[in-house]
Amino acid sequence: MFTAVLALAAAGCTPQPQDGDRSGADLPKTERNGPAGAVPVGLEEFYSQEIVWEECPDYASTDADREAYSQPGLECAQVEVPLDYAKPQDATIKLGVLRRPAEGGQRIGSLLINPGGPGASGMSAAAYLADTVSRTELGERFDLVGFDPRGVGASEPQVRCLTDEEWDAERLDSDADVSPSGVAQTEREEQAYARKCAQRSGEELLANIGTREVARDLDVLRSVLGDEKLNYLGYSYGTRIGAEYAEAFPGNVRAMVLDGAIDPEQSTIDSLLEQAAGFQGAFDEFAKWCADQQNCALGNDPSAAVTVYQELTRPLVDRPLAVGDRKLSYSDAIDGTVQALYTSGLWEGLNEALLQLRQGDGRLLLQLADAYYGREPSGSYPNSMDAFAAVNCVDNQRVHDPQKFLEIDRRYREAAPFMDDGRGASPARDACSFWPVPVTGDFDPPEAGQLDPVLVISTTGDPATPYQAGVQLAQVLHGRLLTYEGNQHTVYLQGVQCVDQAATDYLVNLELPPEGTRCR
């Protein structure tokens, strides 16, 4: 589908545990920590609700998460919020929350995290970061709290559009036919996708799934966790949630780290094309690295790498490659490559996958594509891709003119020629063009207002959220920019000491790094 391209992933009351006594407690346990800080009129019951912490494995929505959630010391719960904040007394939904309690006796509060997407699980991110922050200053001073945004993962109800079998079939369809009949067929599929989302998720959930609502959920979580002010770590799309929150609740922010920023001043189309150029830049860097290896699948001339890659992948448009009882499609080859371009740590695996493809073996590339979609060995999919589409369709400006789609597709191919299938641009409209509920996103840049300075981290070789987007976000929010010179998407808490120390100092002590700080 073109959608993924155009859219840019209680009862009983006990007192709050005292500092130094927040981990190792018997579960389940009930806390009432709120209301804390400012409470909007009419939402008192949500801001002051009890929260029941339980063992986490039953909250996992994937096999991999189930293992991660089994770590000792993790606690999980659900928090109730209005489905529609304009009608808080009507229907409610539940948000999944995972907490790794602070280890030390000088606890500052909770650090809420969102890993991006949209559609990615914050609970999963917190579980995987639990060991990383253990025995660090960050882990001693903060409860690490991940939440699944509305409609995602352990939150209820979930956004669901396609079944597992339908996702497998969707991945085999490269939509490369740009003839009138081919375009019509693609648009019928996009219409069907939108219709299934409405039927299986409900139009009311789809209408209230956007970033505007997630920011309001974040403020409820702040109060329920007992924090008068928010401490927040947002990666990628999570920076959009942070910016939305900063505009809606500027006086409620204590500290905010935004890593891998989305440019708040760019249009949806410009952002899409910048991302295409970013992934082409990452491909070019991969090609240079590969050329220096003993056995490079793309050859030893980086300037010819795109042509060699196209020769390897374009035959898959007409002849998907058998991989056991499955097939590697052209779309999967592109998605698997994109998955590996997110970080230079996967370049060696990508080269091996392309070497295998040259020999008629698509196993590794299909594994990379499965990782992109979150497909498990059992064949099940998380709902992250469905949530990705649902959020983007209500957050972003929509395009309805086929000629505009033709222009966008042409410019996209020019910006990222390694992803060009050679069949020409298509005027086919995407699923958002047929979406059954209106746009709710705010297209104006956020206003910082009384917001205290925040920290924005931007990576020079970030393929998904190009470096300049972080520069722009820091300027709009009147924050401090921290530059990392590297080739990956996001960096904080990923082993780069310079970045980790600077961001942790800010979160703990509210001390921003010096203007112009660069890490390598």
PDB file of N, CA, C and O in Angstrom, residues 55-85:
ATOM      1  N   GLU A  55       1.765  -8.394  37.543  1.00  0.00           N
ATOM      2  CA  GLU A  55       2.830  -9.013  36.760  1.00  0.00           C
ATOM      3  C   GLU A  55       2.602  -8.689  35.284  1.00  0.00           C
ATOM      4  O   GLU A  55       1.465  -8.533  34.827  1.00  0.00           O
ATOM      5  N   CYS A  56       3.686  -8.615  34.519  1.00  0.00           N
ATOM      6  CA  CYS A  56       3.587  -8.077  33.161  1.00  0.00           C
ATOM      7  C   CYS A  56       3.342  -9.075  32.028  1.00  0.00           C
ATOM      8  O   CYS A  56       2.823  -8.667  30.971  1.00  0.00           O
ATOM      9  N   PRO A  57       3.729 -10.361  32.145  1.00  0.00           N
ATOM     10  CA  PRO A  57       3.635 -11.219  30.954  1.00  0.00           C
ATOM     11  C   PRO A  57       2.266 -11.244  30.282  1.00  0.00           C
ATOM     12  O   PRO A  57       2.176 -11.325  29.051  1.00  0.00           O
ATOM     13  N   ASP A  58       1.178 -11.164  31.052  1.00  0.00           N
ATOM     14  CA  ASP A  58      -0.152 -11.214  30.437  1.00  0.00           C
ATOM     15  C   ASP A  58      -0.468  -9.965  29.620  1.00  0.00           C
ATOM     16  O   ASP A  58      -1.446  -9.950  28.859  1.00  0.00           O
ATOM     17  N   TYR A  59       0.335  -8.917  29.765  1.00  0.00           N
ATOM     18  CA  TYR A  59       0.131  -7.688  28.998  1.00  0.00           C
ATOM     19  C   TYR A  59       0.831  -7.728  27.642  1.00  0.00           C
ATOM     20  O   TYR A  59       0.605  -6.856  26.810  1.00  0.00           O
ATOM     21  N   ALA A  60       1.684  -8.712  27.428  1.00  0.00           N
ATOM     22  CA  ALA A  60       2.468  -8.772  26.193  1.00  0.00           C
ATOM     23  C   ALA A  60       1.578  -9.112  25.006  1.00  0.00           C
ATOM     24  O   ALA A  60       0.695  -9.974  25.102  1.00  0.00           O
ATOM     25  N   SER A  61       1.803  -8.458  23.894  1.00  0.00           N
ATOM     26  CA  SER A  61       1.029  -8.724  22.682  1.00  0.00           C
ATOM     27  C   SER A  61       1.832  -9.489  21.638  1.00  0.00           C
ATOM     28  O   SER A  61       1.309  -9.805  20.571  1.00  0.00           O
ATOM     29  N   THR A  62       3.117  -9.783  21.912  1.00  0.00           N
ATOM     30  CA  THR A  62       3.936 -10.607  21.026  1.00  0.00           C
ATOM     31  C   THR A  62       4.741 -11.590  21.870  1.00  0.00           C
ATOM     32  O   THR A  62       4.929 -11.389  23.069  1.00  0.00           O
ATOM     33  N   ASP A  63       5.235 -12.641  21.226  1.00  0.00           N
ATOM     34  CA  ASP A  63       6.046 -13.631  21.941  1.00  0.00           C
ATOM     35  C   ASP A  63       7.330 -13.005  22.464  1.00  0.00           C
ATOM     36  O   ASP A  63       7.773 -13.310  23.583  1.00  0.00           O
ATOM     37  N   ALA A  64       7.944 -12.139  21.663  1.00  0.00           N
ATOM     38  CA  ALA A  64       9.193 -11.496  22.091  1.00  0.00           C
ATOM     39  C   ALA A  64       8.939 -10.612  23.312  1.00  0.00           C
ATOM     40  O   ALA A  64       9.741 -10.599  24.258  1.00  0.00           O
ATOM     41  N   ASP A  65       7.837  -9.880  23.296  1.00  0.00           N
ATOM     42  CA  ASP A  65       7.518  -9.039  24.446  1.00  0.00           C
ATOM     43  C   ASP A  65       7.235  -9.882  25.685  1.00  0.00           C
ATOM     44  O   ASP A  65       7.586  -9.494  26.801  1.00  0.00           O
ATOM     45  N   ARG A  66       6.608 -11.016  25.506  1.00  0.00           N
ATOM     46  CA  ARG A  66       6.278 -11.862  26.651  1.00  0.00           C
ATOM     47  C   ARG A  66       7.551 -12.244  27.407  1.00  0.00           C
ATOM     48  O   ARG A  66       7.566 -12.260  28.643  1.00  0.00           O
ATOM     49  N   GLU A  67       8.605 -12.529  26.684  1.00  0.00           N
ATOM     50  CA  GLU A  67       9.878 -12.861  27.337  1.00  0.00           C
ATOM     51  C   GLU A  67      10.466 -11.639  28.025  1.00  0.00           C
ATOM     52  O   GLU A  67      10.929 -11.710  29.168  1.00  0.00           O
ATOM     53  N   ALA A  68      10.437 -10.487  27.332  1.00  0.00           N
ATOM     54  CA  ALA A  68      10.990  -9.265  27.914  1.00  0.00           C
ATOM     55  C   ALA A  68      10.205  -8.834  29.145  1.00  0.00           C
ATOM     56  O   ALA A  68      10.775  -8.332  30.121  1.00  0.00           O
ATOM     57  N   TYR A  69       8.891  -9.038  29.118  1.00  0.00           N
ATOM     58  CA  TYR A  69       8.045  -8.614  30.229  1.00  0.00           C
ATOM     59  C   TYR A  69       8.178  -9.517  31.451  1.00  0.00           C
ATOM     60  O   TYR A  69       7.637  -9.201  32.522  1.00  0.00           O
ATOM     61  N   SER A  70       8.877 -10.631  31.275  1.00  0.00           N
ATOM     62  CA  SER A  70       9.054 -11.559  32.393  1.00  0.00           C
ATOM     63  C   SER A  70      10.231 -11.200  33.297  1.00  0.00           C
ATOM     64  O   SER A  70      10.477 -11.882  34.296  1.00  0.00           O
ATOM     65  N   GLN A  71      10.959 -10.146  32.954  1.00  0.00           N
ATOM     66  CA  GLN A  71      12.076  -9.723  33.801  1.00  0.00           C
ATOM     67  C   GLN A  71      11.583  -9.387  35.210  1.00  0.00           C
ATOM     68  O   GLN A  71      10.515  -8.796  35.372  1.00  0.00           O
ATOM     69  N   PRO A  72      12.364  -9.738  36.217  1.00  0.00           N
ATOM     70  CA  PRO A  72      11.957  -9.388  37.584  1.00  0.00           C
ATOM     71  C   PRO A  72      11.944  -7.878  37.783  1.00  0.00           C
ATOM     72  O   PRO A  72      12.742  -7.148  37.198  1.00  0.00           O
ATOM     73  N   GLY A  73      11.013  -7.415  38.589  1.00  0.00           N
ATOM     74  CA  GLY A  73      10.959  -6.007  38.947  1.00  0.00           C
ATOM     75  C   GLY A  73      10.062  -5.160  38.086  1.00  0.00           C
ATOM     76  O   GLY A  73       9.820  -3.995  38.405  1.00  0.00           O
ATOM     77  N   LEU A  74       9.540  -5.707  36.971  1.00  0.00           N
ATOM     78  CA  LEU A  74       8.660  -4.931  36.115  1.00  0.00           C
ATOM     79  C   LEU A  74       7.220  -5.026  36.619  1.00  0.00           C
ATOM     80  O   LEU A  74       6.792  -6.068  37.116  1.00  0.00           O
ATOM     81  N   GLU A  75       6.492  -3.931  36.458  1.00  0.00           N
ATOM     82  CA  GLU A  75       5.108  -3.859  36.903  1.00  0.00           C
ATOM     83  C   GLU A  75       4.254  -3.307  35.771  1.00  0.00           C
ATOM     84  O   GLU A  75       4.685  -2.394  35.050  1.00  0.00           O
ATOM     85  N   CYS A  76       3.044  -3.842  35.603  1.00  0.00           N
ATOM     86  CA  CYS A  76       2.170  -3.405  34.516  1.00  0.00           C
ATOM     87  C   CYS A  76       0.772  -3.101  35.028  1.00  0.00           C
ATOM     88  O   CYS A  76       0.330  -3.639  36.044  1.00  0.00           O
ATOM     89  N   ALA A  77       0.095  -2.227  34.295  1.00  0.00           N
ATOM     90  CA  ALA A  77      -1.250  -1.810  34.691  1.00  0.00           C
ATOM     91  C   ALA A  77      -1.970  -1.239  33.484  1.00  0.00           C
ATOM     92  O   ALA A  77      -1.387  -1.068  32.400  1.00  0.00           O
ATOM     93  N   GLN A  78      -3.247  -0.935  33.681  1.00  0.00           N
ATOM     94  CA  GLN A  78      -4.016  -0.196  32.694  1.00  0.00           C
ATOM     95  C   GLN A  78      -4.586   1.055  33.344  1.00  0.00           C
ATOM     96  O   GLN A  78      -4.967   1.044  34.513  1.00  0.00           O
ATOM     97  N   VAL A  79      -4.623   2.131  32.572  1.00  0.00           N
ATOM     98  CA  VAL A  79      -5.155   3.414  33.032  1.00  0.00           C
ATOM     99  C   VAL A  79      -6.312   3.799  32.117  1.00  0.00           C
ATOM    100  O   VAL A  79      -6.211   3.683  30.893  1.00  0.00           O
ATOM    101  N   GLU A  80      -7.410   4.245  32.718  1.00  0.00           N
ATOM    102  CA  GLU A  80      -8.609   4.576  31.960  1.00  0.00           C
ATOM    103  C   GLU A  80      -8.602   6.045  31.551  1.00  0.00           C
ATOM    104  O   GLU A  80      -8.287   6.927  32.365  1.00  0.00           O
ATOM    105  N   VAL A  81      -8.945   6.305  30.296  1.00  0.00           N
ATOM    106  CA  VAL A  81      -9.029   7.674  29.774  1.00  0.00           C
ATOM    107  C   VAL A  81     -10.277   7.793  28.916  1.00  0.00           C
ATOM    108  O   VAL A  81     -10.817   6.787  28.440  1.00  0.00           O
ATOM    109  N   PRO A  82     -10.764   9.012  28.690  1.00  0.00           N
ATOM    110  CA  PRO A  82     -11.925   9.169  27.806  1.00  0.00           C
ATOM    111  C   PRO A  82     -11.573   8.801  26.367  1.00  0.00           C
ATOM    112  O   PRO A  82     -10.481   9.112  25.887  1.00  0.00           O
ATOM    113  N   LEU A  83     -12.506   8.156  25.686  1.00  0.00           N
ATOM    114  CA  LEU A  83     -12.306   7.930  24.257  1.00  0.00           C
ATOM    115  C   LEU A  83     -12.303   9.266  23.523  1.00  0.00           C
ATOM    116  O   LEU A  83     -11.442   9.532  22.689  1.00  0.00           O
ATOM    117  N   ASP A  84     -13.243  10.130  23.881  1.00  0.00           N
ATOM    118  CA  ASP A  84     -13.364  11.448  23.274  1.00  0.00           C
ATOM    119  C   ASP A  84     -13.312  12.482  24.399  1.00  0.00           C
ATOM    120  O   ASP A  84     -14.212  12.541  25.225  1.00  0.00           O
ATOM    121  N   TYR A  85     -12.254  13.285  24.425  1.00  0.00           N
ATOM    122  CA  TYR A  85     -12.096  14.252  25.515  1.00  0.00           C
ATOM    123  C   TYR A  85     -13.169  15.346  25.477  1.00  0.00           C
ATOM    124  O   TYR A  85     -13.368  16.035  26.480  1.00  0.00           O
TER     125      TYR A  85
END
